[in-house]
Every structure is written in C-alpha cells, then in structure tokens.
CSV table of C-alpha atoms in Angstrom, one decimal:
chain,number,residue,atom,x,y,z
A,1,UNK,CA,-11.9,-30.1,5.3
A,2,UNK,CA,-11.4,-26.5,6.3
A,3,UNK,CA,-14.3,-24.2,5.5
A,4,UNK,CA,-13.2,-20.8,4.2
A,5,UNK,CA,-15.6,-17.9,4.0
A,6,UNK,CA,-15.4,-14.3,2.7
A,7,UNK,CA,-17.9,-11.9,4.2
A,8,UNK,CA,-18.5,-8.4,3.0
A,9,UNK,CA,-21.1,-5.7,3.8
A,10,UNK,CA,-23.3,-4.6,1.0
A,11,UNK,CA,-21.1,-1.6,0.2
A,12,UNK,CA,-19.3,-4.3,-2.0
A,13,UNK,CA,-21.2,-4.7,-5.2
A,14,UNK,CA,-20.0,-8.3,-5.9
A,15,UNK,CA,-23.1,-10.3,-5.5
A,16,UNK,CA,-21.5,-13.8,-5.8
A,17,UNK,CA,-18.1,-15.3,-6.5
A,18,UNK,CA,-17.2,-16.8,-9.8
A,19,UNK,CA,-16.1,-20.4,-10.2
A,20,UNK,CA,-15.2,-20.8,-6.5
A,21,UNK,CA,-17.7,-23.3,-5.1
A,22,UNK,CA,-15.2,-24.3,-2.3
A,23,UNK,CA,-15.2,-20.7,-0.9
A,24,UNK,CA,-18.2,-19.5,1.0
A,25,UNK,CA,-19.4,-16.0,0.4
A,26,UNK,CA,-21.9,-13.7,2.1
A,27,UNK,CA,-23.0,-10.1,1.9
A,28,UNK,CA,-24.3,-8.6,5.1
A,29,UNK,CA,-26.9,-5.9,4.2
A,30,UNK,CA,-26.9,-2.3,5.3
A,31,UNK,CA,-30.3,-0.7,5.5
A,32,UNK,CA,-31.5,2.5,3.7
A,33,UNK,CA,-34.4,4.3,5.3
A,34,UNK,CA,-36.5,6.6,3.2
A,35,UNK,CA,-39.2,8.2,5.3
A,36,UNK,CA,-40.9,5.3,7.0
A,37,UNK,CA,-39.8,2.8,4.4
A,38,UNK,CA,-36.8,0.5,5.0
A,39,UNK,CA,-34.8,-0.9,2.1
A,40,UNK,CA,-32.7,-3.8,3.1
A,41,UNK,CA,-29.7,-3.9,0.8
A,42,UNK,CA,-29.8,-7.6,0.0
A,43,UNK,CA,-30.0,-9.3,-3.4
A,44,UNK,CA,-33.8,-8.5,-3.6
A,45,UNK,CA,-33.5,-4.8,-3.1
A,46,UNK,CA,-35.3,-2.7,-5.8
A,47,UNK,CA,-32.8,0.1,-6.2
A,48,UNK,CA,-34.9,1.9,-8.8
A,49,UNK,CA,-37.9,2.0,-6.4
A,50,UNK,CA,-35.6,3.3,-3.7
A,51,UNK,CA,-34.2,6.1,-5.9
A,52,UNK,CA,-37.7,7.0,-7.1
A,53,UNK,CA,-38.8,7.2,-3.5
A,54,UNK,CA,-35.8,9.5,-2.6
A,55,UNK,CA,-36.4,11.7,-5.7
A,56,UNK,CA,-39.7,12.9,-4.2
A,57,UNK,CA,-37.5,15.0,-1.9
A,58,UNK,CA,-40.3,15.1,0.7
A,59,UNK,CA,-38.8,12.3,2.8
A,60,UNK,CA,-35.7,12.3,4.9
A,61,UNK,CA,-33.3,9.4,4.1
A,62,UNK,CA,-30.5,7.7,6.1
A,63,UNK,CA,-28.5,4.5,6.3
A,64,UNK,CA,-27.8,2.0,9.1
A,65,UNK,CA,-25.0,-0.5,9.3
A,66,UNK,CA,-25.4,-4.2,10.1
A,67,UNK,CA,-25.7,-5.0,13.8
A,68,UNK,CA,-23.1,-7.1,15.5
A,69,UNK,CA,-25.6,-10.0,15.7
A,70,UNK,CA,-26.0,-9.8,11.9
A,71,UNK,CA,-22.3,-10.0,11.4
A,72,UNK,CA,-22.0,-12.8,14.0
A,73,UNK,CA,-24.6,-14.8,12.2
A,74,UNK,CA,-22.7,-14.5,8.9
A,75,UNK,CA,-19.5,-15.8,10.6
A,76,UNK,CA,-21.0,-19.1,11.6
A,77,UNK,CA,-19.9,-22.4,10.0
A,78,UNK,CA,-16.4,-21.3,8.9
A,79,UNK,CA,-12.9,-22.1,10.1
A,80,UNK,CA,-11.3,-19.2,8.3
A,81,UNK,CA,-12.9,-15.8,7.7
A,82,UNK,CA,-11.9,-12.8,5.6
A,83,UNK,CA,-14.2,-9.9,6.3
A,84,UNK,CA,-14.4,-6.6,4.4
A,85,UNK,CA,-16.3,-3.5,5.4
A,86,UNK,CA,-16.9,-0.1,4.0
A,87,UNK,CA,-14.5,2.5,5.3
A,88,UNK,CA,-14.9,3.2,9.0
A,89,UNK,CA,-14.8,6.9,8.3
A,90,UNK,CA,-18.2,6.7,6.6
A,91,UNK,CA,-20.0,4.0,8.6
A,92,UNK,CA,-20.1,2.0,11.8
A,93,UNK,CA,-20.0,-1.2,9.9
A,94,UNK,CA,-16.3,-1.9,10.7
A,95,UNK,CA,-16.8,-1.4,14.4
A,96,UNK,CA,-19.8,-3.7,14.3
A,97,UNK,CA,-18.0,-6.4,12.4
A,98,UNK,CA,-15.0,-6.2,14.9
A,99,UNK,CA,-17.4,-6.5,17.9
A,100,UNK,CA,-18.9,-9.6,16.2
A,101,UNK,CA,-15.4,-11.0,15.7
A,102,UNK,CA,-14.7,-10.7,19.4
A,103,UNK,CA,-18.0,-12.4,20.2
A,104,UNK,CA,-17.1,-15.2,17.8
A,105,UNK,CA,-13.7,-15.8,19.3
A,106,UNK,CA,-15.3,-16.0,22.7
A,107,UNK,CA,-17.5,-18.8,21.4
A,108,UNK,CA,-14.7,-20.5,19.4
A,109,UNK,CA,-11.1,-19.4,20.0
A,110,UNK,CA,-9.9,-21.7,17.2
A,111,UNK,CA,-11.5,-19.8,14.4
A,112,UNK,CA,-9.2,-17.6,12.3
A,113,UNK,CA,-10.8,-14.3,11.4
A,114,UNK,CA,-9.5,-10.9,10.1
A,115,UNK,CA,-11.7,-7.9,9.6
A,116,UNK,CA,-10.3,-5.4,7.0
A,117,UNK,CA,-11.3,-1.8,7.2
A,118,UNK,CA,-11.1,-1.2,3.4
A,119,UNK,CA,-11.0,2.6,3.7
A,120,UNK,CA,-13.2,2.5,0.6
A,121,UNK,CA,-16.4,1.1,-0.9
A,122,UNK,CA,-17.9,-0.4,-4.1
A,123,UNK,CA,-15.6,-1.7,-6.8
A,124,UNK,CA,-12.4,-1.3,-4.8
A,125,UNK,CA,-13.7,-3.8,-2.3
A,126,UNK,CA,-14.5,-6.1,-5.2
A,127,UNK,CA,-10.9,-6.0,-6.2
A,128,UNK,CA,-9.9,-7.0,-2.6
A,129,UNK,CA,-12.3,-9.8,-2.7
A,130,UNK,CA,-11.1,-11.1,-6.0
A,131,UNK,CA,-7.5,-11.0,-4.8
A,132,UNK,CA,-8.4,-12.9,-1.7
A,133,UNK,CA,-10.0,-15.6,-3.8
A,134,UNK,CA,-6.9,-15.8,-5.9
A,135,UNK,CA,-4.7,-16.2,-2.8
A,136,UNK,CA,-7.0,-18.8,-1.3
A,137,UNK,CA,-7.0,-20.8,-4.5
A,138,UNK,CA,-3.2,-20.7,-4.5
A,139,UNK,CA,-3.2,-22.4,-1.1
A,140,UNK,CA,-1.7,-19.6,0.8
A,141,UNK,CA,-2.0,-19.7,4.6
A,142,UNK,CA,-4.4,-17.5,6.5
A,143,UNK,CA,-1.5,-15.3,7.8
A,144,UNK,CA,0.0,-15.0,4.3
A,145,UNK,CA,-3.3,-14.0,2.9
A,146,UNK,CA,-4.0,-11.3,5.5
A,147,UNK,CA,-0.5,-9.9,5.0
A,148,UNK,CA,-0.8,-10.0,1.2
A,149,UNK,CA,-4.2,-8.2,1.2
A,150,UNK,CA,-2.8,-5.5,3.4
A,151,UNK,CA,0.0,-4.9,0.9
A,152,UNK,CA,-2.3,-5.2,-2.1
A,153,UNK,CA,-4.8,-2.7,-0.7
A,154,UNK,CA,-2.1,0.0,-0.8
A,155,UNK,CA,-2.1,-0.4,-4.6
A,156,UNK,CA,-5.8,-0.2,-5.2
A,157,UNK,CA,-7.8,3.1,-5.7
A,158,UNK,CA,-11.3,4.4,-6.0
A,159,UNK,CA,-12.7,7.2,-8.2
A,160,UNK,CA,-16.3,8.2,-8.5
A,161,UNK,CA,-18.3,10.5,-10.7
A,162,UNK,CA,-21.5,11.9,-9.2
A,163,UNK,CA,-24.3,13.9,-10.7
A,164,UNK,CA,-26.3,14.4,-7.5
A,165,UNK,CA,-24.7,14.9,-4.1
A,166,UNK,CA,-27.9,15.2,-2.0
A,167,UNK,CA,-27.5,11.9,-0.1
A,168,UNK,CA,-23.9,12.5,0.7
A,169,UNK,CA,-24.5,16.1,1.9
A,170,UNK,CA,-27.7,15.3,3.9
A,171,UNK,CA,-25.8,12.5,5.7
A,172,UNK,CA,-22.8,14.7,6.5
A,173,UNK,CA,-20.4,12.9,4.1
A,174,UNK,CA,-19.7,16.1,2.1
A,175,UNK,CA,-20.1,19.8,3.0
A,176,UNK,CA,-23.1,21.6,1.5
A,177,UNK,CA,-21.0,23.9,-0.6
A,178,UNK,CA,-19.8,20.8,-2.6
A,179,UNK,CA,-23.2,20.2,-3.9
A,180,UNK,CA,-24.0,23.7,-5.1
A,181,UNK,CA,-22.7,23.4,-8.6
A,182,UNK,CA,-24.1,20.0,-9.3
A,183,UNK,CA,-27.6,21.0,-8.2
A,184,UNK,CA,-27.7,24.4,-9.7
A,185,UNK,CA,-25.4,24.4,-12.7
A,186,UNK,CA,-25.7,20.7,-13.8
A,187,UNK,CA,-22.0,20.0,-13.2
A,188,UNK,CA,-20.9,16.6,-12.1
A,189,UNK,CA,-18.2,15.9,-9.4
A,190,UNK,CA,-15.2,13.7,-9.8
A,191,UNK,CA,-13.9,12.5,-6.5
A,192,UNK,CA,-11.7,9.8,-4.9
A,193,UNK,CA,-11.4,7.8,-1.7
A,194,UNK,CA,-8.6,9.4,0.3
A,195,UNK,CA,-5.9,7.4,2.1
A,196,UNK,CA,-7.8,8.0,5.3
A,197,UNK,CA,-11.0,6.6,3.8
A,198,UNK,CA,-12.9,9.8,3.4
A,199,UNK,CA,-14.5,11.2,0.3
A,200,UNK,CA,-12.3,13.7,-1.5
A,201,UNK,CA,-13.7,16.0,-4.2
A,202,UNK,CA,-11.2,16.4,-7.1
A,203,UNK,CA,-12.9,18.2,-10.0
A,204,UNK,CA,-16.1,19.8,-11.0
A,205,UNK,CA,-16.8,18.6,-14.5
A,206,UNK,CA,-19.0,19.8,-17.3
A,207,UNK,CA,-19.4,17.4,-20.2
A,208,UNK,CA,-18.8,13.7,-20.7
A,209,UNK,CA,-15.7,14.1,-22.8
A,210,UNK,CA,-13.9,16.2,-20.2
A,211,UNK,CA,-15.0,13.8,-17.5
A,212,UNK,CA,-13.5,10.9,-19.3
A,213,UNK,CA,-10.2,12.7,-19.9
A,214,UNK,CA,-10.0,13.6,-16.2
A,215,UNK,CA,-10.8,10.1,-15.1
A,216,UNK,CA,-7.9,8.7,-17.2
A,217,UNK,CA,-5.6,11.5,-16.1
A,218,UNK,CA,-6.3,10.8,-12.4
A,219,UNK,CA,-5.8,7.1,-12.9
A,220,UNK,CA,-2.4,7.6,-14.6
A,221,UNK,CA,-1.3,10.0,-11.9
A,222,UNK,CA,-2.1,7.3,-9.4
A,223,UNK,CA,0.4,5.1,-11.4
A,224,UNK,CA,-2.2,3.0,-13.1
A,225,UNK,CA,-0.5,1.0,-15.8
A,226,UNK,CA,-3.2,-1.3,-17.2
A,227,UNK,CA,-4.0,-3.4,-14.2
A,228,UNK,CA,-7.4,-4.7,-13.3
A,229,UNK,CA,-10.4,-2.3,-13.3
A,230,UNK,CA,-13.9,-2.7,-12.0
A,231,UNK,CA,-16.6,-0.1,-12.9
A,232,UNK,CA,-19.9,-0.1,-11.0
A,233,UNK,CA,-22.7,2.1,-12.1
A,234,UNK,CA,-26.2,3.3,-11.1
A,235,UNK,CA,-28.2,2.4,-14.2
A,236,UNK,CA,-25.8,4.1,-16.5
A,237,UNK,CA,-24.2,1.3,-18.5
A,238,UNK,CA,-23.5,3.7,-21.4
A,239,UNK,CA,-21.1,5.8,-19.4
A,240,UNK,CA,-19.5,2.7,-17.9
A,241,UNK,CA,-18.8,1.5,-21.4
A,242,UNK,CA,-17.5,4.9,-22.4
A,243,UNK,CA,-15.0,4.8,-19.5
A,244,UNK,CA,-14.0,1.2,-20.5
A,245,UNK,CA,-13.4,2.4,-24.1
A,246,UNK,CA,-11.3,5.3,-22.9
A,247,UNK,CA,-9.1,3.2,-20.7
A,248,UNK,CA,-8.7,0.5,-23.4
A,249,UNK,CA,-7.5,3.1,-26.0
A,250,UNK,CA,-4.6,4.0,-23.7
A,251,UNK,CA,-4.1,0.5,-22.2
A,252,UNK,CA,-5.2,-2.2,-24.7
A,253,UNK,CA,-5.8,-5.6,-23.1
A,254,UNK,CA,-6.6,-4.1,-19.7
A,255,UNK,CA,-9.0,-6.4,-17.8
A,256,UNK,CA,-12.2,-4.4,-17.1
A,257,UNK,CA,-15.4,-5.6,-15.5
A,258,UNK,CA,-18.7,-3.7,-15.4
A,259,UNK,CA,-21.4,-4.3,-12.8
A,260,UNK,CA,-24.4,-2.5,-11.3
A,261,UNK,CA,-24.2,-1.1,-7.8
A,262,UNK,CA,-26.1,-2.5,-4.9
A,263,UNK,CA,-28.4,-0.4,-2.8
A,264,UNK,CA,-25.9,1.4,-0.6
A,265,UNK,CA,-23.6,2.6,-3.4
A,266,UNK,CA,-26.7,3.4,-5.5
A,267,UNK,CA,-28.0,5.5,-2.6
A,268,UNK,CA,-24.9,7.6,-2.2
A,269,UNK,CA,-23.9,7.7,-5.9
A,270,UNK,CA,-27.5,8.4,-7.0
A,271,UNK,CA,-28.9,7.8,-10.4
A,272,UNK,CA,-26.3,7.8,-13.3
A,273,UNK,CA,-23.4,7.9,-10.9
A,274,UNK,CA,-20.5,5.5,-11.2
A,275,UNK,CA,-17.5,4.3,-9.3
A,276,UNK,CA,-14.1,2.9,-10.6
A,277,UNK,CA,-11.9,0.6,-8.6
A,278,UNK,CA,-8.4,0.0,-10.1
A,279,UNK,CA,-5.0,-1.5,-9.5
A,280,UNK,CA,-1.9,0.7,-9.4
A,281,UNK,CA,1.8,0.1,-9.4
C-alpha cells in the first residue's frame, strides 16, 4: 500500500485532517522567540501566554523557520509527499523544506515529493490542503495532483484584518509608516497577500461595519462567487461570525469554516486579528 502524506509548516492553521485516516498529516513547527523564551508552534503552544508576553513591550520578539532536519524527519515513512510552506517572501521555511527534499531524494530516489511555495499563509494554505485531500481521495496520480494544485492556487486568495502591526513592522514585514494609524488612532488595517507572496495593505478601517463592507467588496472584486471560505482568528470568534454572516447574506449556502490561528499567524496577526482564505473564479 502506498503511504501518502501531506506536510505543512505551522503557518497553516489546520491542526488535523477530517475523515482521512488513510492520508498522513504533519505540521512542522516554526518557533516564536520572545526575549529569552521560545514558543514552539506545535499543538501544545499557549498562544494567549505568548501574546501576553509580547504585550509587555519590553522584550524583542522574532520567528525562526524549521530546520532542514526537522523537515526531513517529517518526510520519513511516506511514498508520496505534498508539502506546503508559508510564502518564501516572508520566511526561509520554503528553502529549508526544499533542501530537506533534496536530502530525502538522495536517501531514496523513488519517493515522490513536491514542495509548494504557497505565496500565502493561514487559511489559504488550509484551502490548498483540503483540495489536495479531495484529489487524493479521487485517486488522482501524483503528477495530476501537483498540476491541479498549481492551477487551483491561482484561484485562492487571502485577506487579513489587523488591529496591531507591531510584530509585522518589527520583523520588517511592513514599513513603520503602515502602523502609525493603527497604534495612534485605533484604526485597523485590511490587507491581502499579493501575487508575489508579500503583504499588501489595502485599506485603513475605522469601525466594524465599514470593515465588513470592505471585506465583502474586496472578495467580490477578486471574483468570489460563493466558493469555499475559511476564516481563522486570534481569539475573536465574534468578528469571525460577523464576517461569516456578511458573506452568507450575499451568498447563501456558501461553505464557511471558522478556526483559531496557531502560534505563527497569531503572532503576526496579534490579538483580535483574523485572516480569510477564499476560492475565486
């Protein structure tokens, strides 16, 4: 029996696969360092404690991608591997995963493995994972699945609403000027993952109602027509439900999932922030 495995880094908020016992799944953790404390972004991470630690504002924080050895360990025991990483424009995770792929193929040239640079993070990666499961379950070949995911990824998007940009700015992911209004004026920022896999500010937003209108408007401008949606949030289920309700008013029957972020997305999105991955046409 061929052993098939999906491997992601912890920028993907999907903790486990649903109803797919025949497909192996593993999240390879990134690490968040706050002062001298390291938070390993596995299933046991205490995101609340990490955010409280960061909120003291007296400790420098940073992130580190998985080592090639960590990736290589996750690849063991499978005949086919589909690997998804956070965008290579924000992390070295993709490069590390590819290096591990090369090491694996030196050990076992018969393994089939593809590493996808998702050019995104969070719930958009979850969409790619779910599509991969669907294609595997339909008995597509390895080559067919890789090709199909590459096509599918051109029709998935990511939006995010952030109320605190400190982590993104301090780690060089956004310019300092982008955070001025959010920190001084209490204005949130609506942004998107660009086609190049960078973070692209779209709107400065004051008020929840305006934010919800802008989110739906951006989705529709991206040719969203009621496809699958995944919302991940940093302890802000109420706003996630409000986003869901807003979408359903326009697109009744739209399949929408809500989940909490893991440590990495929680670190960058900060408390109350949320991300939306969605299919487009």
